[in-house]
Coordinates of C-alpha atoms in Angstrom, one line a residue:
Chain A
M1 CA 18.2 4.5 14.5
A2 CA 18.3 2.3 17.5
R3 CA 15.8 -0.4 17.3
L4 CA 14.3 -0.7 20.5
P5 CA 12.6 -3.9 21.5
S6 CA 8.8 -3.4 21.3
N7 CA 7.9 -5.4 24.7
A8 CA 8.8 -8.9 26.2
E9 CA 5.9 -10.6 24.5
P10 CA 7.1 -13.4 22.1
T11 CA 5.7 -12.7 18.7
P12 CA 2.3 -14.5 18.1
V13 CA 2.5 -17.2 15.7
S14 CA -1.2 -17.7 14.5
T15 CA -3.1 -15.3 12.5
G16 CA -4.5 -12.2 14.1
V17 CA -7.9 -10.2 13.3
G18 CA -8.7 -6.7 13.2
L19 CA -10.7 -5.8 16.2
R20 CA -13.8 -3.9 15.5
A21 CA -16.3 -2.6 18.0
E22 CA -19.1 -4.9 16.8
H23 CA -17.2 -7.9 18.2
Y24 CA -16.0 -6.7 21.6
D25 CA -18.8 -8.6 23.5
D26 CA -18.1 -11.8 21.3
V27 CA -14.3 -11.7 22.0
L28 CA -14.6 -11.1 25.5
S29 CA -17.4 -13.9 26.3
R30 CA -15.6 -16.4 23.9
R31 CA -12.1 -15.7 23.9
P32 CA -11.7 -17.0 20.5
G33 CA -8.3 -18.7 19.6
V34 CA -6.8 -16.0 17.6
G35 CA -3.0 -15.1 18.1
W36 CA -3.6 -11.3 18.4
F37 CA -5.5 -8.4 17.5
E38 CA -5.0 -5.1 15.6
V39 CA -6.7 -2.1 16.2
H40 CA -6.8 1.5 14.2
S41 CA -4.9 3.6 16.6
E42 CA -7.1 6.4 16.0
N43 CA -10.3 4.7 17.1
Y44 CA -8.6 5.0 20.4
F45 CA -7.5 8.8 20.5
G46 CA -10.4 9.5 22.7
A47 CA -9.6 9.8 26.3
G48 CA -12.0 7.2 27.9
G49 CA -15.2 5.3 27.9
K50 CA -16.1 2.1 26.0
P51 CA -13.5 1.9 23.4
H52 CA -10.8 1.8 26.2
H53 CA -12.8 -0.2 28.5
Y54 CA -13.0 -3.0 26.2
L55 CA -9.7 -2.7 24.5
T56 CA -8.0 -2.8 28.2
Q57 CA -9.8 -6.1 28.9
I58 CA -8.9 -7.5 25.6
R59 CA -5.2 -6.6 25.9
R60 CA -5.0 -8.7 29.0
D61 CA -5.3 -11.7 26.9
Y62 CA -4.0 -10.9 23.6
P63 CA -1.2 -9.4 22.0
L64 CA -1.9 -6.2 20.5
S65 CA -0.7 -4.2 17.3
L66 CA -1.5 -0.5 16.6
H67 CA -2.2 0.4 13.1
G68 CA -2.6 4.1 12.3
V69 CA -4.3 5.6 9.2
G70 CA -3.9 9.3 10.0
L71 CA -0.2 10.3 10.4
S72 CA 0.1 11.3 6.8
L73 CA 4.0 10.7 6.6
G74 CA 4.1 11.2 2.9
A75 CA 2.7 14.8 3.3
A76 CA 5.2 17.8 2.4
E77 CA 4.3 19.0 5.8
A78 CA 5.5 17.4 9.1
P79 CA 3.1 14.9 11.1
N80 CA 0.6 16.8 13.4
K81 CA 2.2 17.0 16.7
S82 CA -1.1 16.4 18.6
H83 CA -1.6 13.2 16.5
L84 CA 1.6 11.9 17.1
N85 CA 1.4 12.7 20.9
K86 CA -2.0 10.7 21.0
L87 CA -0.1 7.9 19.4
K88 CA 2.7 7.9 21.8
G89 CA 0.3 7.9 24.8
L90 CA -1.5 4.9 23.2
I91 CA 1.6 3.0 22.8
D92 CA 2.5 3.8 26.5
R93 CA -0.9 2.7 27.5
Y94 CA -1.0 -0.4 25.6
Q95 CA 2.5 -1.6 24.9
P96 CA 1.7 -3.1 21.4
F97 CA 4.1 -5.6 19.9
L98 CA 3.8 -3.6 16.7
V99 CA 3.2 -0.2 15.5
S100 CA 2.5 0.6 11.9
E101 CA 1.5 3.3 9.4
H102 CA 1.3 3.8 5.6
L103 CA 3.7 4.7 2.9
S104 CA 1.0 7.5 1.7
W105 CA 0.0 10.9 2.2
S106 CA -3.5 12.3 3.4
S107 CA -3.1 16.0 4.2
V108 CA -1.9 19.3 2.6
N109 CA -1.7 22.7 4.6
G110 CA -3.7 21.1 7.1
R111 CA -6.5 20.0 5.2
Y112 CA -7.1 16.0 5.5
L113 CA -8.7 14.0 2.8
N114 CA -8.5 11.1 5.5
D115 CA -7.3 8.7 2.6
L116 CA -4.3 6.8 1.8
L117 CA -3.0 8.6 -1.1
P118 CA -0.2 7.7 -3.4
L119 CA 3.3 9.5 -3.7
P120 CA 5.2 10.2 -6.7
Y121 CA 8.1 7.5 -6.4
T122 CA 10.9 9.8 -6.8
E123 CA 14.5 10.3 -5.2
A124 CA 13.3 13.6 -3.7
T125 CA 10.0 12.2 -2.0
L126 CA 12.0 8.9 -1.0
E127 CA 14.6 11.2 1.0
H128 CA 11.6 13.3 2.5
I129 CA 9.3 10.6 3.7
S130 CA 12.3 8.3 4.9
G131 CA 13.3 11.5 7.1
Q132 CA 9.7 12.0 8.5
I133 CA 9.5 8.2 9.4
A134 CA 12.7 8.4 11.1
R135 CA 11.8 11.5 13.2
V136 CA 8.7 9.7 14.2
Q137 CA 10.5 6.9 15.3
D138 CA 12.6 9.0 17.4
V139 CA 9.7 10.5 19.0
L140 CA 8.0 7.2 19.7
G141 CA 11.1 5.7 20.8
R142 CA 10.5 2.6 18.7
Q143 CA 10.6 1.3 15.4
I144 CA 7.5 1.4 13.3
L145 CA 6.4 -0.6 10.2
I146 CA 5.3 1.0 7.1
E147 CA 2.6 -0.6 4.9
N148 CA 2.4 -0.4 1.1
V149 CA -1.0 0.8 0.1
S150 CA -3.5 0.0 -2.6
S151 CA -3.4 2.8 -5.5
Y152 CA -5.4 3.8 -8.3
L153 CA -3.1 6.0 -10.1
E154 CA 0.6 6.3 -11.0
Y155 CA 2.3 9.4 -11.8
E156 CA 4.4 10.4 -14.7
T157 CA 7.0 11.6 -12.6
S158 CA 7.8 8.4 -10.8
T159 CA 11.2 7.1 -11.4
V160 CA 11.2 3.8 -9.6
P161 CA 8.8 1.1 -9.1
E162 CA 6.7 0.8 -5.9
W163 CA 8.7 -2.4 -4.4
E164 CA 12.1 -0.6 -5.1
Y165 CA 10.6 2.6 -3.3
L166 CA 9.3 0.5 -0.4
T167 CA 12.5 -1.2 0.2
A168 CA 14.6 2.0 0.3
V169 CA 12.2 3.6 2.7
A170 CA 13.1 0.6 5.1
E171 CA 16.7 1.0 4.5
R172 CA 17.0 4.9 4.8
S173 CA 14.5 5.2 7.8
G174 CA 15.0 2.0 9.7
C175 CA 11.4 1.1 9.6
G176 CA 10.2 -2.4 9.2
I177 CA 7.8 -3.3 6.4
L178 CA 4.2 -4.4 7.0
L179 CA 3.6 -6.0 3.6
D180 CA 0.0 -6.0 2.4
V181 CA -0.4 -9.0 -0.1
N182 CA -3.8 -7.8 -1.0
N183 CA -2.3 -4.4 -2.0
I184 CA 0.2 -5.8 -4.0
Y185 CA -2.2 -7.8 -5.9
V186 CA -4.8 -4.9 -6.2
N187 CA -1.9 -2.7 -7.7
S188 CA -0.6 -5.4 -9.8
R189 CA -4.0 -5.5 -11.6
N190 CA -4.5 -1.8 -11.5
H191 CA -1.0 -0.6 -12.9
G192 CA -0.4 -4.1 -14.8
F193 CA 2.8 -5.7 -13.2
D194 CA 3.6 -9.4 -11.9
P195 CA 2.8 -9.4 -8.3
L196 CA 5.6 -11.9 -7.7
T197 CA 8.1 -9.3 -9.1
F198 CA 7.1 -6.9 -6.3
L199 CA 6.9 -9.9 -3.8
N200 CA 10.4 -11.4 -4.7
A201 CA 12.0 -7.8 -4.8
V202 CA 11.3 -7.0 -1.2
P203 CA 14.0 -8.1 1.4
I204 CA 13.0 -10.7 3.9
A205 CA 14.7 -9.0 7.1
P206 CA 12.4 -6.0 7.4
V207 CA 9.0 -7.8 6.8
Q208 CA 7.3 -8.2 10.3
E209 CA 3.8 -8.3 9.3
I210 CA 1.6 -9.3 6.6
H211 CA -2.1 -7.9 6.0
L212 CA -4.9 -9.9 4.1
A213 CA -8.1 -8.4 3.2
G214 CA -10.9 -8.4 0.3
F215 CA -11.1 -5.8 -2.4
T216 CA -14.0 -4.8 -4.8
V217 CA -13.8 -4.7 -8.7
N218 CA -15.3 -1.4 -10.2
R219 CA -16.2 -2.0 -13.6
F220 CA -16.4 0.9 -16.4
D221 CA -17.0 0.9 -19.8
D222 CA -13.3 1.6 -20.5
G223 CA -11.9 -1.0 -18.1
E224 CA -11.9 -1.9 -14.4
I225 CA -10.3 -0.9 -11.3
L226 CA -9.8 -2.9 -8.1
I227 CA -10.5 -0.9 -4.7
D228 CA -9.0 -1.9 -1.4
T229 CA -12.6 -1.9 0.3
H230 CA -11.8 -4.3 3.3
N231 CA -15.4 -5.5 3.0
Q232 CA -15.5 -9.0 1.8
R233 CA -13.3 -12.3 2.0
V234 CA -9.9 -12.5 0.9
A235 CA -9.7 -13.4 -2.9
D236 CA -8.6 -16.8 -4.2
D237 CA -5.7 -15.0 -6.1
V238 CA -4.5 -13.2 -2.9
W239 CA -4.4 -16.6 -0.9
E240 CA -2.3 -17.9 -3.7
L241 CA 0.0 -14.7 -3.4
Y242 CA -0.1 -15.2 0.3
R243 CA 1.1 -18.7 0.0
R244 CA 4.2 -17.5 -2.1
A245 CA 4.7 -14.7 0.5
I246 CA 4.8 -17.2 3.5
H247 CA 7.3 -19.4 1.4
R248 CA 9.6 -16.3 0.9
F249 CA 9.2 -14.5 4.4
R250 CA 8.3 -17.5 6.6
A251 CA 6.3 -17.1 9.9
V252 CA 5.4 -13.6 9.8
P253 CA 2.4 -12.3 11.8
T254 CA -0.5 -12.2 9.5
L255 CA -3.8 -10.1 10.1
I256 CA -7.1 -10.5 8.6
E257 CA -8.7 -6.9 8.0
W258 CA -12.5 -6.3 7.6
D259 CA -13.6 -2.8 7.9
T260 CA -16.8 -2.0 6.3
D261 CA -20.0 -4.3 6.3
V262 CA -18.2 -6.3 9.2
P263 CA -19.5 -9.8 9.5
P264 CA -20.1 -12.0 12.4
F265 CA -16.7 -12.7 14.3
D266 CA -16.9 -16.4 12.9
V267 CA -16.3 -15.4 9.5
L268 CA -13.0 -13.5 10.4
L269 CA -12.0 -16.6 12.4
D270 CA -12.6 -18.7 9.3
E271 CA -10.4 -16.5 7.5
A272 CA -7.7 -16.7 10.1
R273 CA -7.8 -20.5 9.9
K274 CA -7.2 -20.5 6.2
A275 CA -4.1 -18.3 6.8
D276 CA -3.1 -20.7 9.7
T277 CA -3.5 -23.6 7.3
I278 CA -1.5 -22.1 4.7
R279 CA 1.3 -21.2 7.0
S280 CA 1.5 -24.8 8.3
E281 CA 1.5 -26.3 4.7
K282 CA 4.9 -28.1 4.4
R283 CA 7.2 -26.0 2.0
V284 CA 5.7 -27.5 -1.2
R285 CA 7.3 -26.4 -4.4
V286 CA 6.4 -23.0 -5.6
A287 CA 8.6 -21.8 -8.3
Chain B
M1 CA 9.4 19.9 -0.6
S2 CA 8.0 22.5 -2.5
G3 CA 7.6 20.5 -5.7
L4 CA 5.6 17.9 -3.4
R5 CA 3.4 20.3 -1.7
K6 CA 2.5 21.8 -5.2
L7 CA 1.5 18.3 -6.3
Q8 CA -0.5 17.6 -3.1
Q9 CA -2.1 21.0 -3.1
A10 CA -3.3 20.4 -6.7
F11 CA -4.5 16.7 -5.8
A12 CA -6.6 18.0 -3.1
D13 CA -8.1 20.6 -5.1
A14 CA -8.8 18.3 -7.7
V15 CA -10.6 15.8 -5.5
F16 CA -12.5 18.5 -3.5
T17 CA -13.6 20.4 -6.7
G18 CA -13.6 17.5 -9.4
E19 CA -11.9 19.8 -11.8
T20 CA -9.2 16.9 -12.6
T21 CA -8.3 17.8 -16.2
A22 CA -4.9 19.7 -15.3
L23 CA -3.9 17.1 -12.7
A24 CA -4.8 14.2 -15.0
Q25 CA -1.7 15.3 -17.1
T26 CA 0.4 13.9 -14.4
V27 CA -1.1 10.7 -14.2
R28 CA -0.2 7.6 -16.4
A29 CA -3.4 6.8 -18.3
N30 CA -2.2 3.0 -18.5
G31 CA -5.8 1.6 -19.5
L32 CA -8.3 4.0 -17.4
T33 CA -8.0 7.7 -18.1
G34 CA -6.4 10.0 -15.6
P35 CA -9.7 11.7 -14.6
R36 CA -11.3 8.3 -14.1
R37 CA -8.5 7.5 -11.8
L38 CA -8.7 10.6 -9.9
Q39 CA -12.5 10.3 -9.5
V40 CA -11.7 7.0 -7.5
Y41 CA -10.1 9.2 -4.9
R42 CA -12.9 11.9 -5.1
N43 CA -15.4 9.4 -4.5
N44 CA -13.5 7.6 -1.5
M45 CA -13.1 11.1 0.2
F46 CA -16.8 11.9 0.1
V47 CA -17.8 8.4 1.0
S48 CA -15.6 8.1 4.1
L49 CA -16.2 11.5 5.4
T50 CA -19.8 11.1 4.7
E51 CA -19.9 7.8 6.6
A52 CA -18.0 9.7 9.7
L53 CA -20.8 12.2 9.6
R54 CA -23.5 9.5 9.3
A55 CA -22.0 7.7 12.3
V56 CA -22.2 10.7 14.5
F57 CA -25.5 12.0 13.3
P58 CA -27.8 9.3 12.7
V59 CA -31.1 11.4 14.0
V60 CA -30.2 14.1 11.8
E61 CA -30.1 11.9 8.9
K62 CA -33.5 10.4 9.9
L63 CA -34.9 13.8 10.3
V64 CA -34.0 15.0 6.8
G65 CA -33.7 11.6 4.8
N66 CA -30.5 9.8 3.4
E67 CA -30.4 11.7 0.1
F68 CA -30.7 15.0 1.7
F69 CA -28.1 14.1 4.3
A70 CA -25.6 12.9 1.7
H71 CA -26.1 16.2 -0.2
A72 CA -25.6 18.3 2.8
A73 CA -22.6 16.3 3.9
R74 CA -21.2 16.8 0.4
Q75 CA -21.4 20.6 0.8
Y76 CA -20.2 20.3 4.5
I77 CA -17.2 18.3 3.4
Q78 CA -16.3 20.9 0.6
T79 CA -16.7 24.0 2.5
Q80 CA -15.4 23.0 6.0
P81 CA -12.9 20.3 5.2
S82 CA -11.4 17.8 7.8
T83 CA -8.5 19.2 9.7
S84 CA -7.5 16.1 11.5
G85 CA -6.2 12.7 10.8
D86 CA -8.4 11.3 13.1
L87 CA -12.0 11.2 11.6
H88 CA -13.7 11.4 15.1
D89 CA -12.9 14.8 15.1
F90 CA -14.9 15.6 12.1
G91 CA -18.4 17.1 12.4
G92 CA -17.8 19.6 15.3
S93 CA -19.1 22.5 13.2
F94 CA -22.1 20.5 11.4
A95 CA -24.8 22.1 13.4
E96 CA -23.6 25.7 12.7
F97 CA -23.4 24.7 8.9
L98 CA -26.9 23.2 9.0
A99 CA -28.6 26.2 10.3
P100 CA -28.6 28.3 7.3
F101 CA -28.3 25.2 4.7
P102 CA -31.0 25.6 2.0
G103 CA -33.6 22.8 2.6
A104 CA -32.6 22.3 6.3
D105 CA -33.4 25.9 7.2
Q106 CA -36.8 25.0 7.6
L107 CA -36.1 22.6 10.3
A108 CA -35.5 25.2 13.0
Y109 CA -34.8 22.4 15.6
L110 CA -32.4 20.6 13.3
P111 CA -29.2 22.4 14.4
D112 CA -29.7 21.7 18.0
V113 CA -30.5 18.0 17.4
A114 CA -27.0 18.1 15.6
R115 CA -25.7 19.8 18.6
L116 CA -27.2 16.9 20.8
E117 CA -25.7 14.3 18.8
W118 CA -22.3 16.0 18.9
A119 CA -22.3 16.4 22.6
Y120 CA -23.3 12.4 22.7
H121 CA -20.2 12.0 20.6
E122 CA -17.8 13.9 22.6
V123 CA -19.1 12.5 25.9
F124 CA -18.9 9.1 24.6
H125 CA -15.2 9.5 23.9
A126 CA -14.3 11.8 26.8
A127 CA -11.9 10.8 29.8
D128 CA -13.1 8.6 32.6
H129 CA -12.8 10.3 36.2
E130 CA -13.2 9.1 39.8
P131 CA -16.2 10.5 41.7
L132 CA -15.7 13.5 43.9
A133 CA -14.0 12.5 47.2
L134 CA -16.5 13.8 50.0
E135 CA -13.7 14.4 52.3
S136 CA -12.1 16.8 50.1
L137 CA -15.2 18.8 50.3
A138 CA -15.3 18.2 54.3
A139 CA -11.8 19.5 54.3
I140 CA -12.8 23.0 53.3
P141 CA -13.5 25.4 56.2
A142 CA -17.0 26.4 56.7
A143 CA -16.1 30.0 56.1
N144 CA -14.9 29.3 52.7
H145 CA -17.8 27.4 51.6
E146 CA -19.4 30.2 49.4
Q147 CA -16.1 30.5 47.5
I148 CA -15.8 26.6 46.6
K149 CA -15.5 25.9 42.7
F150 CA -16.4 22.6 41.2
A151 CA -14.7 21.0 38.2
L152 CA -17.6 19.0 36.0
H153 CA -17.1 15.4 34.9
P154 CA -14.9 15.6 31.5
A155 CA -17.6 13.5 30.1
S156 CA -20.4 16.0 30.7
R157 CA -21.8 18.6 28.3
L158 CA -24.7 21.1 29.1
L159 CA -27.2 21.8 26.2
Q160 CA -30.2 24.0 26.1
S161 CA -32.7 24.3 23.2
P162 CA -36.0 26.2 22.6
Y163 CA -37.1 22.9 20.9
P164 CA -37.9 19.4 22.4
I165 CA -34.8 18.0 21.2
L166 CA -34.7 15.3 23.6
R167 CA -38.2 13.8 22.6
I168 CA -37.0 14.2 18.9
W169 CA -34.0 12.2 19.8
E170 CA -35.8 9.6 21.6
V171 CA -38.6 8.9 19.0
N172 CA -36.0 8.7 16.4
Q173 CA -34.0 5.9 18.0
N174 CA -34.2 2.5 16.2
E175 CA -35.6 0.7 19.3
F176 CA -38.3 3.3 19.8
D177 CA -41.7 1.7 19.8
A178 CA -43.8 3.9 17.7
S179 CA -46.8 1.6 18.0
D180 CA -48.0 3.6 21.1
E181 CA -50.2 6.1 19.5
G182 CA -49.4 9.7 20.3
K183 CA -46.1 8.9 21.6
A184 CA -44.3 9.3 18.3
T185 CA -46.0 12.9 17.5
I186 CA -44.1 15.7 18.8
D187 CA -45.5 19.0 19.6
L188 CA -42.7 21.5 18.6
D189 CA -44.5 24.2 20.6
A190 CA -44.5 22.0 23.9
G191 CA -41.4 24.1 25.0
G192 CA -37.6 23.7 25.2
V193 CA -35.2 21.6 27.3
T194 CA -32.2 22.3 29.6
L195 CA -30.0 19.2 29.5
L196 CA -27.3 17.4 31.1
V197 CA -25.5 14.9 28.9
L198 CA -23.4 12.7 31.0
R199 CA -21.4 9.6 31.1
R200 CA -20.6 8.3 34.4
E201 CA -19.3 4.9 33.4
L202 CA -19.8 3.6 30.1
D203 CA -23.2 4.7 28.8
V204 CA -24.2 8.3 27.7
E205 CA -27.2 9.5 29.6
F206 CA -29.3 12.5 28.8
R207 CA -30.8 14.0 31.9
P208 CA -33.4 17.0 31.5
L209 CA -32.9 19.5 34.4
P210 CA -35.2 22.3 35.8
P211 CA -33.8 25.5 34.4
A212 CA -32.4 26.8 37.5
E213 CA -30.6 23.8 38.3
F214 CA -29.3 24.0 34.5
E215 CA -28.3 27.5 35.2
W216 CA -26.4 26.5 38.6
L217 CA -24.4 24.0 36.6
R218 CA -23.7 26.2 33.9
H219 CA -22.3 28.9 36.2
L220 CA -20.1 25.9 38.0
A221 CA -18.8 24.8 34.5
T222 CA -17.6 28.4 33.8
A223 CA -15.6 28.3 36.9
N224 CA -18.0 30.7 39.1
S225 CA -18.1 29.8 42.8
I226 CA -21.1 27.9 44.4
G227 CA -22.1 31.0 46.1
V228 CA -22.6 32.9 42.8
A229 CA -24.1 30.0 41.0
T230 CA -26.6 29.5 43.9
A231 CA -27.5 33.3 43.9
R232 CA -28.3 33.0 40.1
A233 CA -30.2 29.8 40.6
V234 CA -32.3 31.3 43.3
E235 CA -33.2 34.4 41.3
M236 CA -34.8 32.0 38.7
D237 CA -36.4 29.8 41.1
P238 CA -36.8 31.0 44.8
D239 CA -37.4 27.3 45.9
F240 CA -34.1 26.1 44.6
D241 CA -32.7 23.6 47.1
L242 CA -29.0 23.7 47.1
D243 CA -28.5 20.8 49.5
T244 CA -30.5 18.6 47.3
V245 CA -29.1 19.7 43.9
L246 CA -25.6 19.5 45.4
M247 CA -26.0 16.3 46.6
R248 CA -27.6 15.0 43.3
H249 CA -24.5 16.1 41.4
V250 CA -21.9 15.0 43.7
T251 CA -23.2 11.6 44.1
G252 CA -24.1 11.3 40.5
S253 CA -20.7 12.4 39.5
T254 CA -21.6 15.4 37.5
L255 CA -19.2 17.3 40.0
V256 CA -15.8 15.5 40.4
R257 CA -13.6 17.8 42.0
A258 CA -14.0 20.9 44.5
Y259 CA -11.4 23.5 44.8
L260 CA -10.9 27.0 46.0

């Protein structure tokens, strides 16, 4: 798989923010000092109108990353052609410095659950999704990043840990890794592992982006489960894990995600500043 | 990948139906039970697809109430599942679903309100287009004028209803000032509406049209010539004034391309 350069723009150093329609006017009038923006690709699959009007203007001043949620790369079936073509059109139109998708599935026999569903981590599914990713990269003519997802169950049939699976997918398909530090933390709590085991098992070279977001704890009488809701500030434990991640992966572009109950833009800026601060800390001793 | 397809099929069935017992056998219990874990996915799916419908059909939701809307959405999601990885595609058949839906079937106007909101949604996202170049019209020889056909703006839809759905839509907007007595009441027998939904630049507009003018555009939209369209319009309204109507829809960007 040839790794084509995304474009001539330098990789942004400071933290990026997920761009939401609620903030279009704020961003255009204030030109806030964030490093870059990321959008959900599908929000711009429409042909025209306001979404493109705003994104075109914002793209003039900021690097952009396209983050897809609907390609269903882990499905038994091949990715939907029309979906893939729309993504390709969007890449041509906006020249993003990064394009990413998820290590998950969301459809079966053309029926969509529109969620990021977990795969059994087996040799057979590993080979399958790696092939799907490689073919998508061929169609798009560029490398994509694949993100580890939050999950709420594990399959009895899984034979390898998630971190080994993620690493192997990158090796076999030639994709990069979008490491979602919040998802590592959420899964460590949901499935009972040490998040540092995950972090330290992921090779440094493929990691080209980091995601940070807030989760919600759902409590039941027989236990609790962490849900990746993207509706609040990043948790303290996740900031700590991020500090470890930066120590390992260095200056990887980092994104603050917030998708529901979207707060005023300043709250996102404040979260971005926290990430900037952590990245600029001198290398303190972290075990 | 037949093993994976079988698992994904069983997973989707469990999420859609709530029958999680069988699939739960394949899930590690590890604290919470398998059914509890699958329930998270079931909940996520219904919540996110309901939110997608809520975003497109806010007036329908206002008319039937949040609780009933959630109930109807749930049934809709189950019986007519999403078929796209782009949530913006979900809901195109919601109007038809609502028509016979128990509880909503008494609100005869509800499906047409849903059609209006879907048209708004489609027009909001549809392609931009340059206005019609008048020179292209001038270049067509007079002898062929009757045969000219027009393409409508990609961000336009024609919609008609026997109910005053535009009034219903307007009084159910959040910014509507209901303090003006009488304005907020709607006479369902006030008559229907023939509407052009159009986005010329950024904002979606609703324009009620006289029936003959609507009919004229409807014929043009189905690739009939202006001669045929005008003949139909004049049948409906002998005073139909082609020059005025044509100019209005050319300068107003309803008609964006002329061809023979």
